[in-house]
């Protein structure tokens, strides 16, 4: 173990792994850590706080990890999550994998047990080969074995998380390293800040001309904004591209608000029409994955050509041929397109046809939003929420569930960039409370989380984290008593696998955990409770009582649901 412990002359000032790790993170601008402590990382939390930084301590590492990943998405700096070994690490790994899938920069740091015992499988405390288990689930998995390598490891983790397509990085730290000492002066010298960790990547001029020619020749062009475009933080450039060219745009879920949903060129309310009828689609930071029906089939109608802006070269042609790939960072690519498209004719006829369709859809929806029902449904409840939130454009909206997710995405307008966090690429339930914590912490502004009752259950105990840190978070639980619906009949002598205890009172749950709680049975009561909660800034749960029969199986993705037709009672 000679290489673990540096020999230092007597009287020389010492530092150790704990201190070097903290100094490396601080030097690189990290101020908030999300995590859950215990052997061997407990000291990290205490020391981090004692140094004047913030440590947000969770009840389950998965939620801490989701918080870190959302912090990364919102700030364009890697979010950091710290966990204990084996089980804590595995809980955090779900979030690291989700971060990587969603292209959010995140660093998961876990303590691990001693190599010599793990490698011989001799049964150490929480023994697990974490380094290798993490590897397929993130961009890179590194272990630090020597204190003098902490600086370089942190920098490699940051550069890996941020550069190219952002994603997750795992840093494995064997327990003993934390207390291993070395000369403080040498240690200090080993720390540094990376130069330009997410460098601009300019698109090739020939690729720009190809894309410009294609767009100029289009009769019905469409810009499709993805969460990569929101992440890129070049909001003004994207808005300028849209306004200068007059091309209609439609946002993917988390790109809502990058350019306001109320912008006259927003085609979201004519989504199916523009996907089908457009002839050239300019994808900006959006993958042609399942959320876009892989770029083919009924959703996309007839022949279509794609321009795709992405930093990841092998994303191109992943599903359908891309006529004009633009490989580079979004800011550079968008500005190159702006220059090339200066003075090009605007597709005014196409835009007015879209506006006409969108206005029709909006009018139909408006009726649904104001139609009273004996028990609230998704539309009149969300309509009430929407009217309140119009006056709070800078809150972050966190949204999870199935019907709750799909209807809220449709009904609630977003006005500003990066103000919507949801279940993302995997459609994962459980991001709710972790995301709410991160959004409140990183933006310093109030958060409203609209969660299905099933979705909320995945991270419910973090509501105590929210009350403990006294964060301005309002959680609206769309309580329909089940997954998708709450009216499924129980099989004989059993409880249905899709429903919850109808006696559940989420408002009382909030009060039990030190927050405010309100039960809302009408749209008026819901609006009043939300307004009061936003004014008070106090953690609140609003238990919104929704008709158990109001939802549909799997929300708007029922087409993906697999059912057996064999042996079903007629
Ligand atoms: O143009 P058309 O006519 O098509 O109309 C579109 C727009 O034009 C229109 N629109 C508008 N109209 C008027 N005005 C305005 N402003 C406007 N804007 C738009 O609206 C429609 C729809 O527009 P949208 O949404 O843009 O388009 P569309 O076609 O729906 O988009 C397609 C998609 C695929 C992009 C979109 O649907 C999408 O993003 N979907 C994401 C779906 C998703 O990820 N769902 C979550 C997973 S479901 C399931 O797996 C669940 N589980 C299993 C599970 C999971 N997920 N995770 C884990 C860890 N374990 C298990 C579980 C357990 S969901 C779930 C819990 C569910 O129960 P809950 O109690 O939580 O929730 P409830 O269902 O509420 O009970
Ligand atoms: P959505 O789910 O909203 O459709 P995706 O997560 O599928 O969005 O796509 C995001 C895409 O954005 C990824 O392919 C990623 O490589 C890309 N991306 C992220 N940041 C940048 C950036 N700064 N420049 C270029 N591409 C980026
Ligand atoms: Mg439900």
XYZ file of C-alpha atoms and ligand atoms in Angstrom:
674
model
C 0.000 0.000 0.000
C 3.032 2.243 -0.272
C 1.510 4.261 -3.076
C -1.490 5.183 -0.886
C 0.481 6.992 1.757
C 3.005 9.641 0.914
C 5.992 9.801 3.169
C 6.204 13.271 4.605
C 9.030 14.778 6.681
C 8.203 15.487 10.315
C 6.723 18.922 10.992
C 5.353 19.330 7.461
C 1.748 20.537 7.363
C -0.583 17.753 6.279
C -3.829 17.484 4.390
C -5.980 14.411 3.679
C -8.373 12.969 1.112
C -11.435 14.601 2.673
C -9.901 18.071 2.512
C -8.474 17.669 -0.967
C -11.790 16.435 -2.364
C -13.611 19.415 -0.915
C -11.023 21.895 -2.065
C -11.091 20.411 -5.561
C -14.888 20.702 -5.735
C -14.904 24.231 -4.302
C -12.160 25.362 -6.652
C -14.360 24.150 -9.511
C -17.343 26.192 -8.436
C -19.390 23.448 -6.758
C -21.313 24.888 -3.804
C -24.223 22.475 -3.366
C -23.955 18.747 -2.721
C -26.990 16.454 -2.666
C -26.618 13.159 -0.854
C -27.198 10.779 1.998
C -24.490 10.150 4.557
C -23.118 7.248 6.553
C -19.976 5.076 6.587
C -17.542 6.057 5.054
C -18.644 9.491 3.780
C -20.280 11.061 6.875
C -17.473 13.550 7.390
C -17.980 14.959 3.892
C -21.339 16.447 4.865
C -20.200 17.949 8.159
C -16.983 19.341 6.745
C -18.692 20.688 3.594
C -21.177 22.599 5.730
C -18.490 23.799 8.151
C -16.678 25.313 5.177
C -19.751 27.406 4.384
C -21.186 25.276 1.583
C -24.614 23.649 1.348
C -25.255 19.946 1.812
C -28.796 18.763 1.089
C -29.390 15.588 2.983
C -32.031 13.231 1.535
C -33.947 10.192 2.765
C -33.018 7.992 -0.208
C -30.016 8.340 -2.528
C -32.102 7.929 -5.666
C -33.848 11.206 -4.936
C -30.591 12.931 -4.034
C -29.262 11.728 -7.379
C -32.273 13.056 -9.265
C -31.753 16.375 -7.494
C -28.083 16.479 -8.535
C -28.953 15.650 -12.143
C -31.603 18.368 -12.312
C -29.159 20.828 -10.741
C -26.817 19.907 -13.601
C -29.533 20.456 -16.207
C -30.562 23.817 -14.779
C -27.088 25.254 -14.221
C -24.924 23.685 -16.953
C -22.493 22.679 -14.180
C -22.305 19.062 -13.016
C -24.635 18.353 -10.096
C -22.869 16.387 -7.366
C -24.374 13.540 -5.371
C -22.571 11.749 -2.518
C -23.560 8.305 -1.266
C -22.307 5.494 0.928
C -21.109 2.226 -0.561
C -23.004 -0.734 -2.127
C -26.745 -0.161 -1.378
C -26.427 3.626 -1.241
C -24.356 3.575 -4.405
C -26.924 1.385 -6.177
C -29.759 3.708 -5.149
C -27.789 6.628 -6.568
C -26.891 4.695 -9.711
C -30.496 4.765 -10.961
C -30.317 8.538 -10.984
C -26.869 8.517 -12.608
C -28.162 6.292 -15.396
C -31.208 8.526 -15.790
C -28.950 11.602 -15.956
C -26.869 9.988 -18.691
C -29.977 8.965 -20.626
C -31.301 12.521 -20.425
C -27.912 14.158 -21.216
C -27.716 15.931 -17.830
C -24.248 16.517 -16.363
C -23.877 14.833 -12.977
C -21.145 13.351 -10.801
C -21.954 10.529 -8.402
C -19.309 10.168 -5.698
C -19.564 7.024 -3.587
C -17.374 5.704 -0.848
C -16.392 2.070 -1.412
C -14.860 -0.713 0.583
C -11.229 -1.718 0.453
C -9.905 -2.983 -2.843
C -7.850 -5.851 -1.460
C -10.932 -7.326 0.260
C -13.390 -6.588 -2.570
C -11.077 -7.968 -5.228
C -10.680 -11.249 -3.360
C -14.386 -11.238 -2.456
C -13.544 -11.682 1.202
C -16.725 -10.084 2.465
C -16.058 -6.480 3.481
C -18.674 -4.138 4.950
C -20.934 -3.230 2.001
C -18.607 -4.996 -0.405
C -19.262 -4.387 -4.089
C -17.274 -3.808 -7.262
C -18.928 -0.417 -7.739
C -16.489 0.888 -10.340
C -17.404 -1.790 -12.869
C -21.078 -1.860 -12.045
C -21.331 1.875 -12.739
C -19.424 1.735 -16.022
C -22.234 0.810 -18.474
C -24.598 3.328 -16.906
C -22.612 6.528 -17.337
C -20.105 8.315 -19.571
C -17.117 7.303 -17.431
C -16.353 5.518 -14.201
C -13.132 6.480 -12.380
C -11.541 5.327 -9.124
C -9.165 7.476 -7.094
C -6.483 5.464 -5.350
C -4.009 8.188 -4.384
C -4.602 11.502 -2.648
C -2.392 13.291 -5.163
C -4.815 12.170 -7.920
C -7.931 13.742 -6.384
C -7.441 17.017 -8.250
C -7.028 15.384 -11.626
C -9.923 12.975 -10.999
C -12.345 15.780 -10.148
C -11.291 17.707 -13.241
C -11.647 14.615 -15.455
C -15.086 14.006 -13.995
C -16.158 17.592 -14.676
C -14.786 17.647 -18.220
C -16.342 14.280 -19.012
C -19.752 15.271 -17.626
C -19.850 18.598 -19.497
C -18.069 18.105 -22.793
C -19.743 16.835 -25.951
C -23.079 15.253 -25.027
C -23.438 15.907 -21.291
C -24.013 12.981 -18.945
C -23.166 11.194 -15.738
C -19.770 10.293 -14.282
C -19.036 7.974 -11.389
C -16.157 8.670 -8.975
C -15.281 5.739 -6.741
C -13.402 6.568 -3.559
C -12.188 3.673 -1.392
C -12.826 4.529 2.270
C -9.207 4.653 3.315
C -8.368 7.384 0.822
C -10.454 9.915 2.729
C -8.139 9.850 5.748
C -4.895 9.242 3.864
C -2.554 12.168 4.413
C -0.017 13.995 2.270
C 1.867 17.288 2.381
C -0.643 20.130 2.343
C 1.560 22.143 -0.008
C 1.920 19.277 -2.494
C -1.774 18.558 -2.189
C -2.653 22.150 -2.963
C -0.416 22.075 -6.037
C -2.228 18.981 -7.332
C -5.571 20.805 -7.609
C -6.597 22.766 -10.686
C -9.476 24.056 -12.792
C -9.959 22.718 -16.350
C -9.566 25.175 -19.193
C -12.754 25.345 -21.267
C -14.378 22.062 -20.137
C -17.291 22.321 -22.609
C -15.648 23.841 -25.668
C -17.648 25.369 -28.483
C -17.749 23.031 -31.472
C -18.253 24.891 -34.700
C -20.167 23.169 -37.491
C -18.325 22.668 -40.791
C -19.126 25.459 -43.305
C -20.118 22.866 -45.920
C -22.609 21.327 -43.473
C -24.058 24.772 -42.781
C -24.515 25.517 -46.516
C -26.197 22.134 -47.028
C -28.654 22.858 -44.214
C -29.279 26.436 -45.357
C -30.033 25.306 -48.924
C -32.444 22.676 -47.675
C -34.273 25.126 -45.409
C -34.444 27.805 -48.106
C -36.067 25.319 -50.450
C -38.686 24.267 -47.883
C -42.326 25.225 -48.268
C -43.401 24.004 -44.858
C -40.403 24.135 -42.530
C -40.663 23.347 -38.828
C -38.268 23.876 -35.917
C -38.446 21.202 -33.237
C -36.844 22.229 -29.949
C -35.611 19.575 -27.517
C -34.303 19.766 -23.983
C -30.744 19.843 -25.375
C -31.634 23.274 -26.769
C -32.919 24.385 -23.371
C -29.784 23.026 -21.697
C -27.524 24.907 -24.132
C -28.536 28.258 -22.595
C -28.456 30.229 -25.834
C -32.089 31.224 -25.466
C -31.861 34.584 -27.238
C -30.114 33.069 -30.289
C -32.789 30.397 -30.671
C -35.579 32.952 -30.355
C -33.824 35.137 -32.920
C -33.525 32.234 -35.380
C -37.253 31.583 -35.037
C -38.280 35.210 -35.383
C -35.865 36.104 -38.179
C -36.908 33.137 -40.309
C -40.615 33.149 -39.397
C -40.472 29.336 -39.133
C -43.026 27.768 -36.756
C -41.635 25.826 -33.812
C -42.895 23.162 -31.472
C -41.178 22.212 -28.211
C -40.551 18.814 -26.705
C -41.809 18.578 -23.159
C -38.860 20.074 -21.258
C -38.177 22.608 -24.015
C -41.564 24.217 -23.373
C -40.972 27.873 -22.529
C -37.541 28.033 -24.176
C -39.520 30.283 -26.476
C -42.837 31.095 -24.798
C -45.757 28.747 -25.441
C -47.753 31.915 -26.133
C -45.416 33.064 -28.927
C -47.356 33.567 -32.191
C -45.084 31.065 -33.991
C -45.627 28.322 -31.389
C -47.219 25.357 -33.163
C -47.630 23.120 -30.076
C -51.416 23.262 -30.303
C -51.199 22.007 -33.897
C -48.596 19.366 -33.114
C -49.939 16.446 -35.090
C -50.597 18.680 -38.094
C -47.099 20.159 -38.224
C -45.361 16.823 -37.727
C -47.346 15.330 -40.566
C -47.418 18.185 -43.046
C -43.990 19.779 -42.666
C -41.486 19.111 -45.444
C -38.233 20.097 -43.686
C -37.835 19.618 -39.936
C -34.983 21.303 -38.089
C -34.259 19.320 -34.937
C -32.415 21.378 -32.343
C -31.205 19.305 -29.386
C -33.904 16.652 -29.746
C -33.359 12.984 -30.550
C -35.613 11.071 -32.911
C -36.295 8.503 -30.175
C -39.595 6.971 -29.007
C -40.883 10.382 -27.938
C -40.800 11.371 -31.611
C -42.007 8.037 -32.950
C -38.443 7.435 -34.246
C -38.994 9.963 -37.028
C -41.270 7.667 -39.031
C -44.735 6.191 -39.411
C -48.136 7.776 -39.074
C -46.971 10.527 -36.725
C -44.755 11.944 -39.456
C -47.042 11.653 -42.458
C -45.438 11.827 -45.889
C -41.930 12.477 -47.193
C -39.782 14.629 -44.986
C -36.229 15.869 -44.782
C -34.441 16.488 -41.519
C -31.789 18.987 -40.508
C -30.392 17.834 -37.163
C -28.295 19.961 -34.841
C -26.520 17.846 -32.256
C -23.137 17.711 -30.604
C -23.058 13.908 -30.746
C -22.095 12.851 -34.252
C -23.389 9.296 -34.014
C -26.857 10.485 -33.041
C -27.322 11.281 -36.721
C -29.136 8.607 -38.785
C -29.993 6.755 -35.570
C -33.483 6.059 -36.896
C -34.046 7.664 -40.279
C -31.670 9.256 -42.795
C -30.766 12.825 -41.893
C -30.455 14.977 -45.014
C -28.438 17.766 -43.376
C -26.574 16.923 -40.174
C -25.108 19.889 -38.308
C -22.623 18.597 -35.793
C -21.604 21.169 -33.254
C -22.787 23.006 -30.188
C -26.255 24.454 -30.493
C -25.228 28.069 -30.015
C -22.657 27.929 -32.824
C -24.948 25.965 -35.152
C -27.953 28.210 -34.576
C -25.913 31.332 -35.227
C -24.404 29.809 -38.361
C -27.938 29.086 -39.622
C -29.037 32.622 -38.761
C -26.219 34.065 -40.834
C -26.969 31.749 -43.777
C -30.726 32.352 -43.677
C -30.580 36.139 -43.430
C -33.157 37.648 -45.766
C -34.750 34.297 -46.694
C -38.490 34.406 -47.433
C -40.753 33.675 -44.463
C -43.274 30.811 -44.769
C -46.235 33.074 -43.999
C -48.962 30.995 -45.611
C -47.867 27.863 -43.778
C -47.679 29.840 -40.529
C -51.219 31.162 -40.905
C -52.615 27.684 -41.646
C -50.933 26.482 -38.448
C -52.220 29.418 -36.424
C -55.734 28.705 -37.604
C -55.506 25.054 -36.529
C -53.863 25.981 -33.216
C -56.550 28.539 -32.423
C -59.246 25.955 -33.076
C -57.558 23.398 -30.773
C -57.055 26.003 -28.070
C -60.700 27.051 -28.207
C -61.830 23.409 -27.858
C -59.508 22.897 -24.926
C -60.655 26.137 -23.268
C -64.192 24.750 -23.085
C -62.994 21.566 -21.410
C -60.958 23.557 -18.911
C -63.975 25.447 -17.664
C -66.604 22.706 -17.768
C -67.661 21.798 -14.232
C -68.017 18.136 -13.234
C -69.407 16.618 -9.996
C -65.876 15.442 -9.084
C -62.877 17.256 -10.592
C -61.342 15.802 -13.730
C -57.873 16.456 -15.171
C -59.070 19.318 -17.344
C -61.027 21.527 -14.972
C -58.466 20.997 -12.182
C -55.510 21.779 -14.464
C -57.434 24.714 -15.942
C -57.659 26.222 -12.460
C -53.951 25.623 -11.873
C -53.078 27.140 -15.239
C -54.958 30.350 -14.484
C -53.043 30.835 -11.237
C -49.644 29.955 -12.720
C -50.078 32.518 -15.525
C -49.195 35.122 -12.927
C -46.096 33.249 -11.740
C -44.073 32.700 -14.931
C -40.796 32.151 -13.104
C -41.804 29.223 -10.909
C -40.340 25.878 -11.929
C -42.998 23.307 -12.757
C -42.095 19.730 -11.864
C -44.451 17.198 -13.423
C -44.786 13.416 -13.197
C -47.512 10.794 -13.564
C -49.306 9.475 -16.640
C -52.591 11.363 -17.144
C -51.237 13.980 -14.754
C -48.116 14.363 -16.880
C -49.687 14.335 -20.310
C -52.588 16.617 -19.498
C -50.505 19.096 -17.535
C -48.028 19.308 -20.432
C -50.914 20.110 -22.759
C -52.774 22.536 -20.499
C -50.108 24.498 -18.662
C -48.205 27.068 -20.655
C -44.553 27.771 -19.950
C -43.207 31.224 -20.518
C -39.508 31.037 -19.673
C -36.653 28.628 -20.485
C -35.798 25.657 -18.229
C -38.880 26.098 -16.059
C -40.287 22.637 -16.680
C -38.729 19.469 -15.289
C -40.442 16.164 -15.923
C -40.028 12.441 -16.366
C -37.769 12.935 -19.396
C -36.439 10.398 -21.843
C -37.245 7.326 -19.747
C -40.653 8.517 -18.544
C -39.452 7.718 -15.046
C -41.695 8.084 -12.010
C -40.036 9.319 -8.834
C -38.196 12.372 -10.118
C -40.708 14.620 -8.342
C -39.407 15.606 -4.942
C -35.700 15.418 -5.811
C -36.296 17.697 -8.799
C -38.367 20.046 -6.652
C -35.565 20.364 -4.102
C -32.956 21.037 -6.793
C -35.122 23.545 -8.642
C -35.892 25.474 -5.443
C -32.240 25.440 -4.371
C -30.655 26.250 -7.717
C -33.125 28.896 -8.917
C -33.954 30.440 -5.526
C -37.552 30.684 -6.761
C -40.760 28.818 -5.856
C -41.543 25.414 -7.313
C -44.880 23.796 -8.078
C -44.810 20.017 -8.441
C -47.867 18.456 -10.079
C -47.690 14.743 -9.378
C -49.928 11.764 -9.952
C -50.650 9.975 -6.675
C -48.637 6.972 -7.851
C -45.743 9.108 -9.060
C -45.604 11.048 -5.775
C -45.314 7.808 -3.817
C -41.910 7.064 -5.339
C -40.275 10.015 -3.577
C -42.905 10.987 -0.989
C -40.603 10.831 2.019
C -38.471 13.593 0.493
C -41.337 15.897 1.308
C -39.778 15.874 4.785
C -36.541 17.056 3.110
C -38.560 19.919 1.640
C -40.074 20.914 4.997
C -36.727 20.459 6.788
C -35.008 22.932 4.479
C -38.176 25.043 4.417
C -38.191 25.232 0.619
C -40.947 27.150 -1.220
C -42.433 24.057 -2.836
C -46.125 23.434 -3.465
C -46.953 19.842 -4.300
C -50.299 19.277 -6.001
C -51.200 15.605 -5.853
C -53.717 14.636 -8.500
C -55.407 12.071 -6.304
C -57.433 9.722 -8.489
C -56.685 6.791 -6.209
C -54.498 4.783 -8.547
C -52.102 4.210 -11.384
C -53.896 5.734 -14.420
C -57.314 5.237 -12.794
C -58.628 4.578 -9.335
C -61.771 2.667 -10.179
C -60.463 -0.770 -11.019
C -62.518 -3.481 -9.303
C -60.708 -5.752 -6.857
C -60.273 -9.359 -7.999
C -61.873 -11.882 -5.684
C -60.152 -11.948 -2.235
C -57.469 -9.577 -3.475
C -56.726 -5.899 -3.852
C -56.406 -4.561 -7.392
C -52.791 -4.043 -8.392
C -53.613 -0.621 -9.888
C -55.357 1.183 -7.026
C -54.454 2.766 -3.684
C -56.159 3.058 -0.341
C -58.986 5.533 -0.956
C -58.650 6.775 2.629
C -55.212 8.251 1.869
C -55.103 11.922 2.826
C -52.056 13.628 1.369
C -52.881 16.938 3.057
C -52.626 15.185 6.421
C -49.352 13.587 5.335
C -47.984 17.088 4.785
C -49.090 18.273 8.188
C -47.523 15.204 9.793
C -44.200 16.093 8.166
C -44.263 19.728 9.239
C -45.833 21.343 6.160
C -49.154 22.910 5.268
C -51.921 20.701 3.921
C -55.099 21.495 2.023
C -57.719 19.209 0.519
C -59.242 20.613 -2.680
C -62.402 19.154 -4.144
C -63.288 21.899 -6.622
C -61.321 23.946 -9.155
C -62.066 27.085 -7.111
C -60.712 25.526 -3.913
C -57.655 24.289 -5.798
C -56.909 27.710 -7.272
C -57.354 29.357 -3.888
C -55.059 26.888 -2.143
C -52.373 27.232 -4.822
C -52.473 31.026 -4.732
C -52.237 31.014 -0.928
C -49.359 28.577 -0.971
C -47.402 30.588 -3.549
C -47.993 33.773 -1.543
C -46.898 32.134 1.735
C -43.805 30.422 0.286
C -44.381 27.586 2.775
C -44.052 23.919 1.837
C -47.575 22.764 1.077
C -49.345 19.706 -0.237
C -52.662 20.215 -1.984
C -54.588 16.966 -2.146
C -56.569 17.501 -5.356
C -59.423 15.019 -5.468
C -59.834 13.728 -9.024
C -62.584 11.461 -10.326
C -61.143 7.904 -10.145
C -62.714 7.238 -13.537
C -61.223 10.301 -15.238
C -57.910 8.874 -16.441
C -57.002 6.550 -19.287
C -54.592 3.634 -19.179
C -51.003 4.897 -19.686
C -52.135 8.461 -20.455
C -51.374 9.515 -24.016
C -48.989 6.626 -24.616
C -51.610 3.899 -24.392
C -50.373 2.772 -27.815
C -47.239 1.435 -26.080
C -49.235 -0.584 -23.565
C -49.106 -4.315 -24.226
C -52.202 -6.365 -23.465
C -52.893 -10.057 -23.679
C -55.959 -11.079 -25.609
C -55.729 -14.706 -24.524
C -58.018 -16.106 -21.849
C -59.779 -12.788 -21.089
C -63.397 -13.085 -19.891
C -65.664 -11.702 -22.581
O -52.150 17.885 -32.252
P -52.909 16.909 -31.465
O -54.344 16.820 -31.840
O -52.229 15.544 -31.443
O -52.943 17.374 -29.943
C -51.768 17.602 -29.227
C -51.459 19.072 -29.183
O -51.760 19.683 -30.379
C -52.348 19.544 -28.062
N -51.870 20.765 -27.440
C -52.660 21.806 -27.130
N -53.989 21.986 -27.306
C -54.510 23.164 -26.896
N -53.783 24.147 -26.349
C -52.455 24.022 -26.175
N -51.767 25.021 -25.657
C -51.834 22.794 -26.573
N -50.567 22.326 -26.556
C -50.603 21.078 -27.079
O -52.290 18.505 -27.106
C -52.056 17.259 -27.753
C -50.908 16.570 -27.015
O -49.784 17.314 -27.184
P -48.367 16.718 -26.835
O -48.372 16.244 -25.435
O -47.353 17.715 -27.198
O -48.349 15.565 -27.875
P -48.395 14.010 -27.750
O -48.920 13.506 -29.025
O -49.004 13.509 -26.505
O -46.829 13.799 -27.658
C -46.308 12.556 -27.719
C -45.245 12.406 -26.639
C -44.795 10.945 -26.654
C -44.047 13.306 -26.963
C -45.840 12.819 -25.312
O -47.028 12.123 -25.095
C -44.884 12.621 -24.162
O -43.958 13.358 -23.924
N -45.150 11.593 -23.398
C -44.384 11.199 -22.255
C -45.133 10.100 -21.656
C -44.412 9.525 -20.485
O -43.211 9.578 -20.379
N -45.201 8.956 -19.544
C -44.716 8.463 -18.318
C -44.603 6.952 -18.322
S -46.159 6.154 -18.287
C -45.916 4.648 -17.317
O -44.854 4.031 -17.720
C -46.081 4.854 -15.831
N -45.707 4.045 -14.777
C -44.788 2.916 -14.884
C -43.460 3.242 -14.192
C -42.616 4.284 -14.594
N -42.906 5.079 -15.605
N -41.464 4.535 -13.919
C -41.098 3.749 -12.913
C -39.798 4.045 -12.193
N -41.861 2.730 -12.507
C -43.033 2.473 -13.114
C -46.337 4.372 -13.593
C -46.213 3.617 -12.309
S -47.031 6.124 -15.325
C -47.120 5.506 -13.726
C -47.938 6.160 -12.669
C -49.216 6.731 -13.197
O -50.124 6.989 -12.153
P -50.198 8.405 -11.464
O -51.117 8.315 -10.329
O -48.854 8.922 -11.167
O -50.776 9.314 -12.609
P -52.253 9.299 -13.205
O -52.199 8.707 -14.577
O -52.639 10.728 -13.225
O -53.110 8.477 -12.294
P -35.925 15.752 -25.936
O -36.235 14.612 -24.995
O -36.366 17.053 -25.413
O -36.395 15.446 -27.313
P -33.285 14.679 -26.041
O -32.818 14.442 -24.647
O -33.807 13.512 -26.777
O -34.337 15.880 -26.033
O -32.119 15.281 -26.910
C -31.180 16.168 -26.419
C -30.053 16.201 -27.433
O -29.358 17.438 -27.270
C -29.021 15.101 -27.270
O -28.911 14.355 -28.467
C -27.719 15.837 -26.940
O -26.590 15.248 -27.534
C -27.980 17.204 -27.502
N -27.255 18.298 -26.839
C -27.224 18.584 -25.526
N -26.528 19.713 -25.308
C -26.109 20.135 -26.515
C -25.343 21.266 -26.960
N -24.902 22.182 -26.111
N -25.103 21.383 -28.275
C -25.560 20.453 -29.163
N -26.296 19.391 -28.798
C -26.570 19.236 -27.491
Mg -53.150 8.439 -10.189
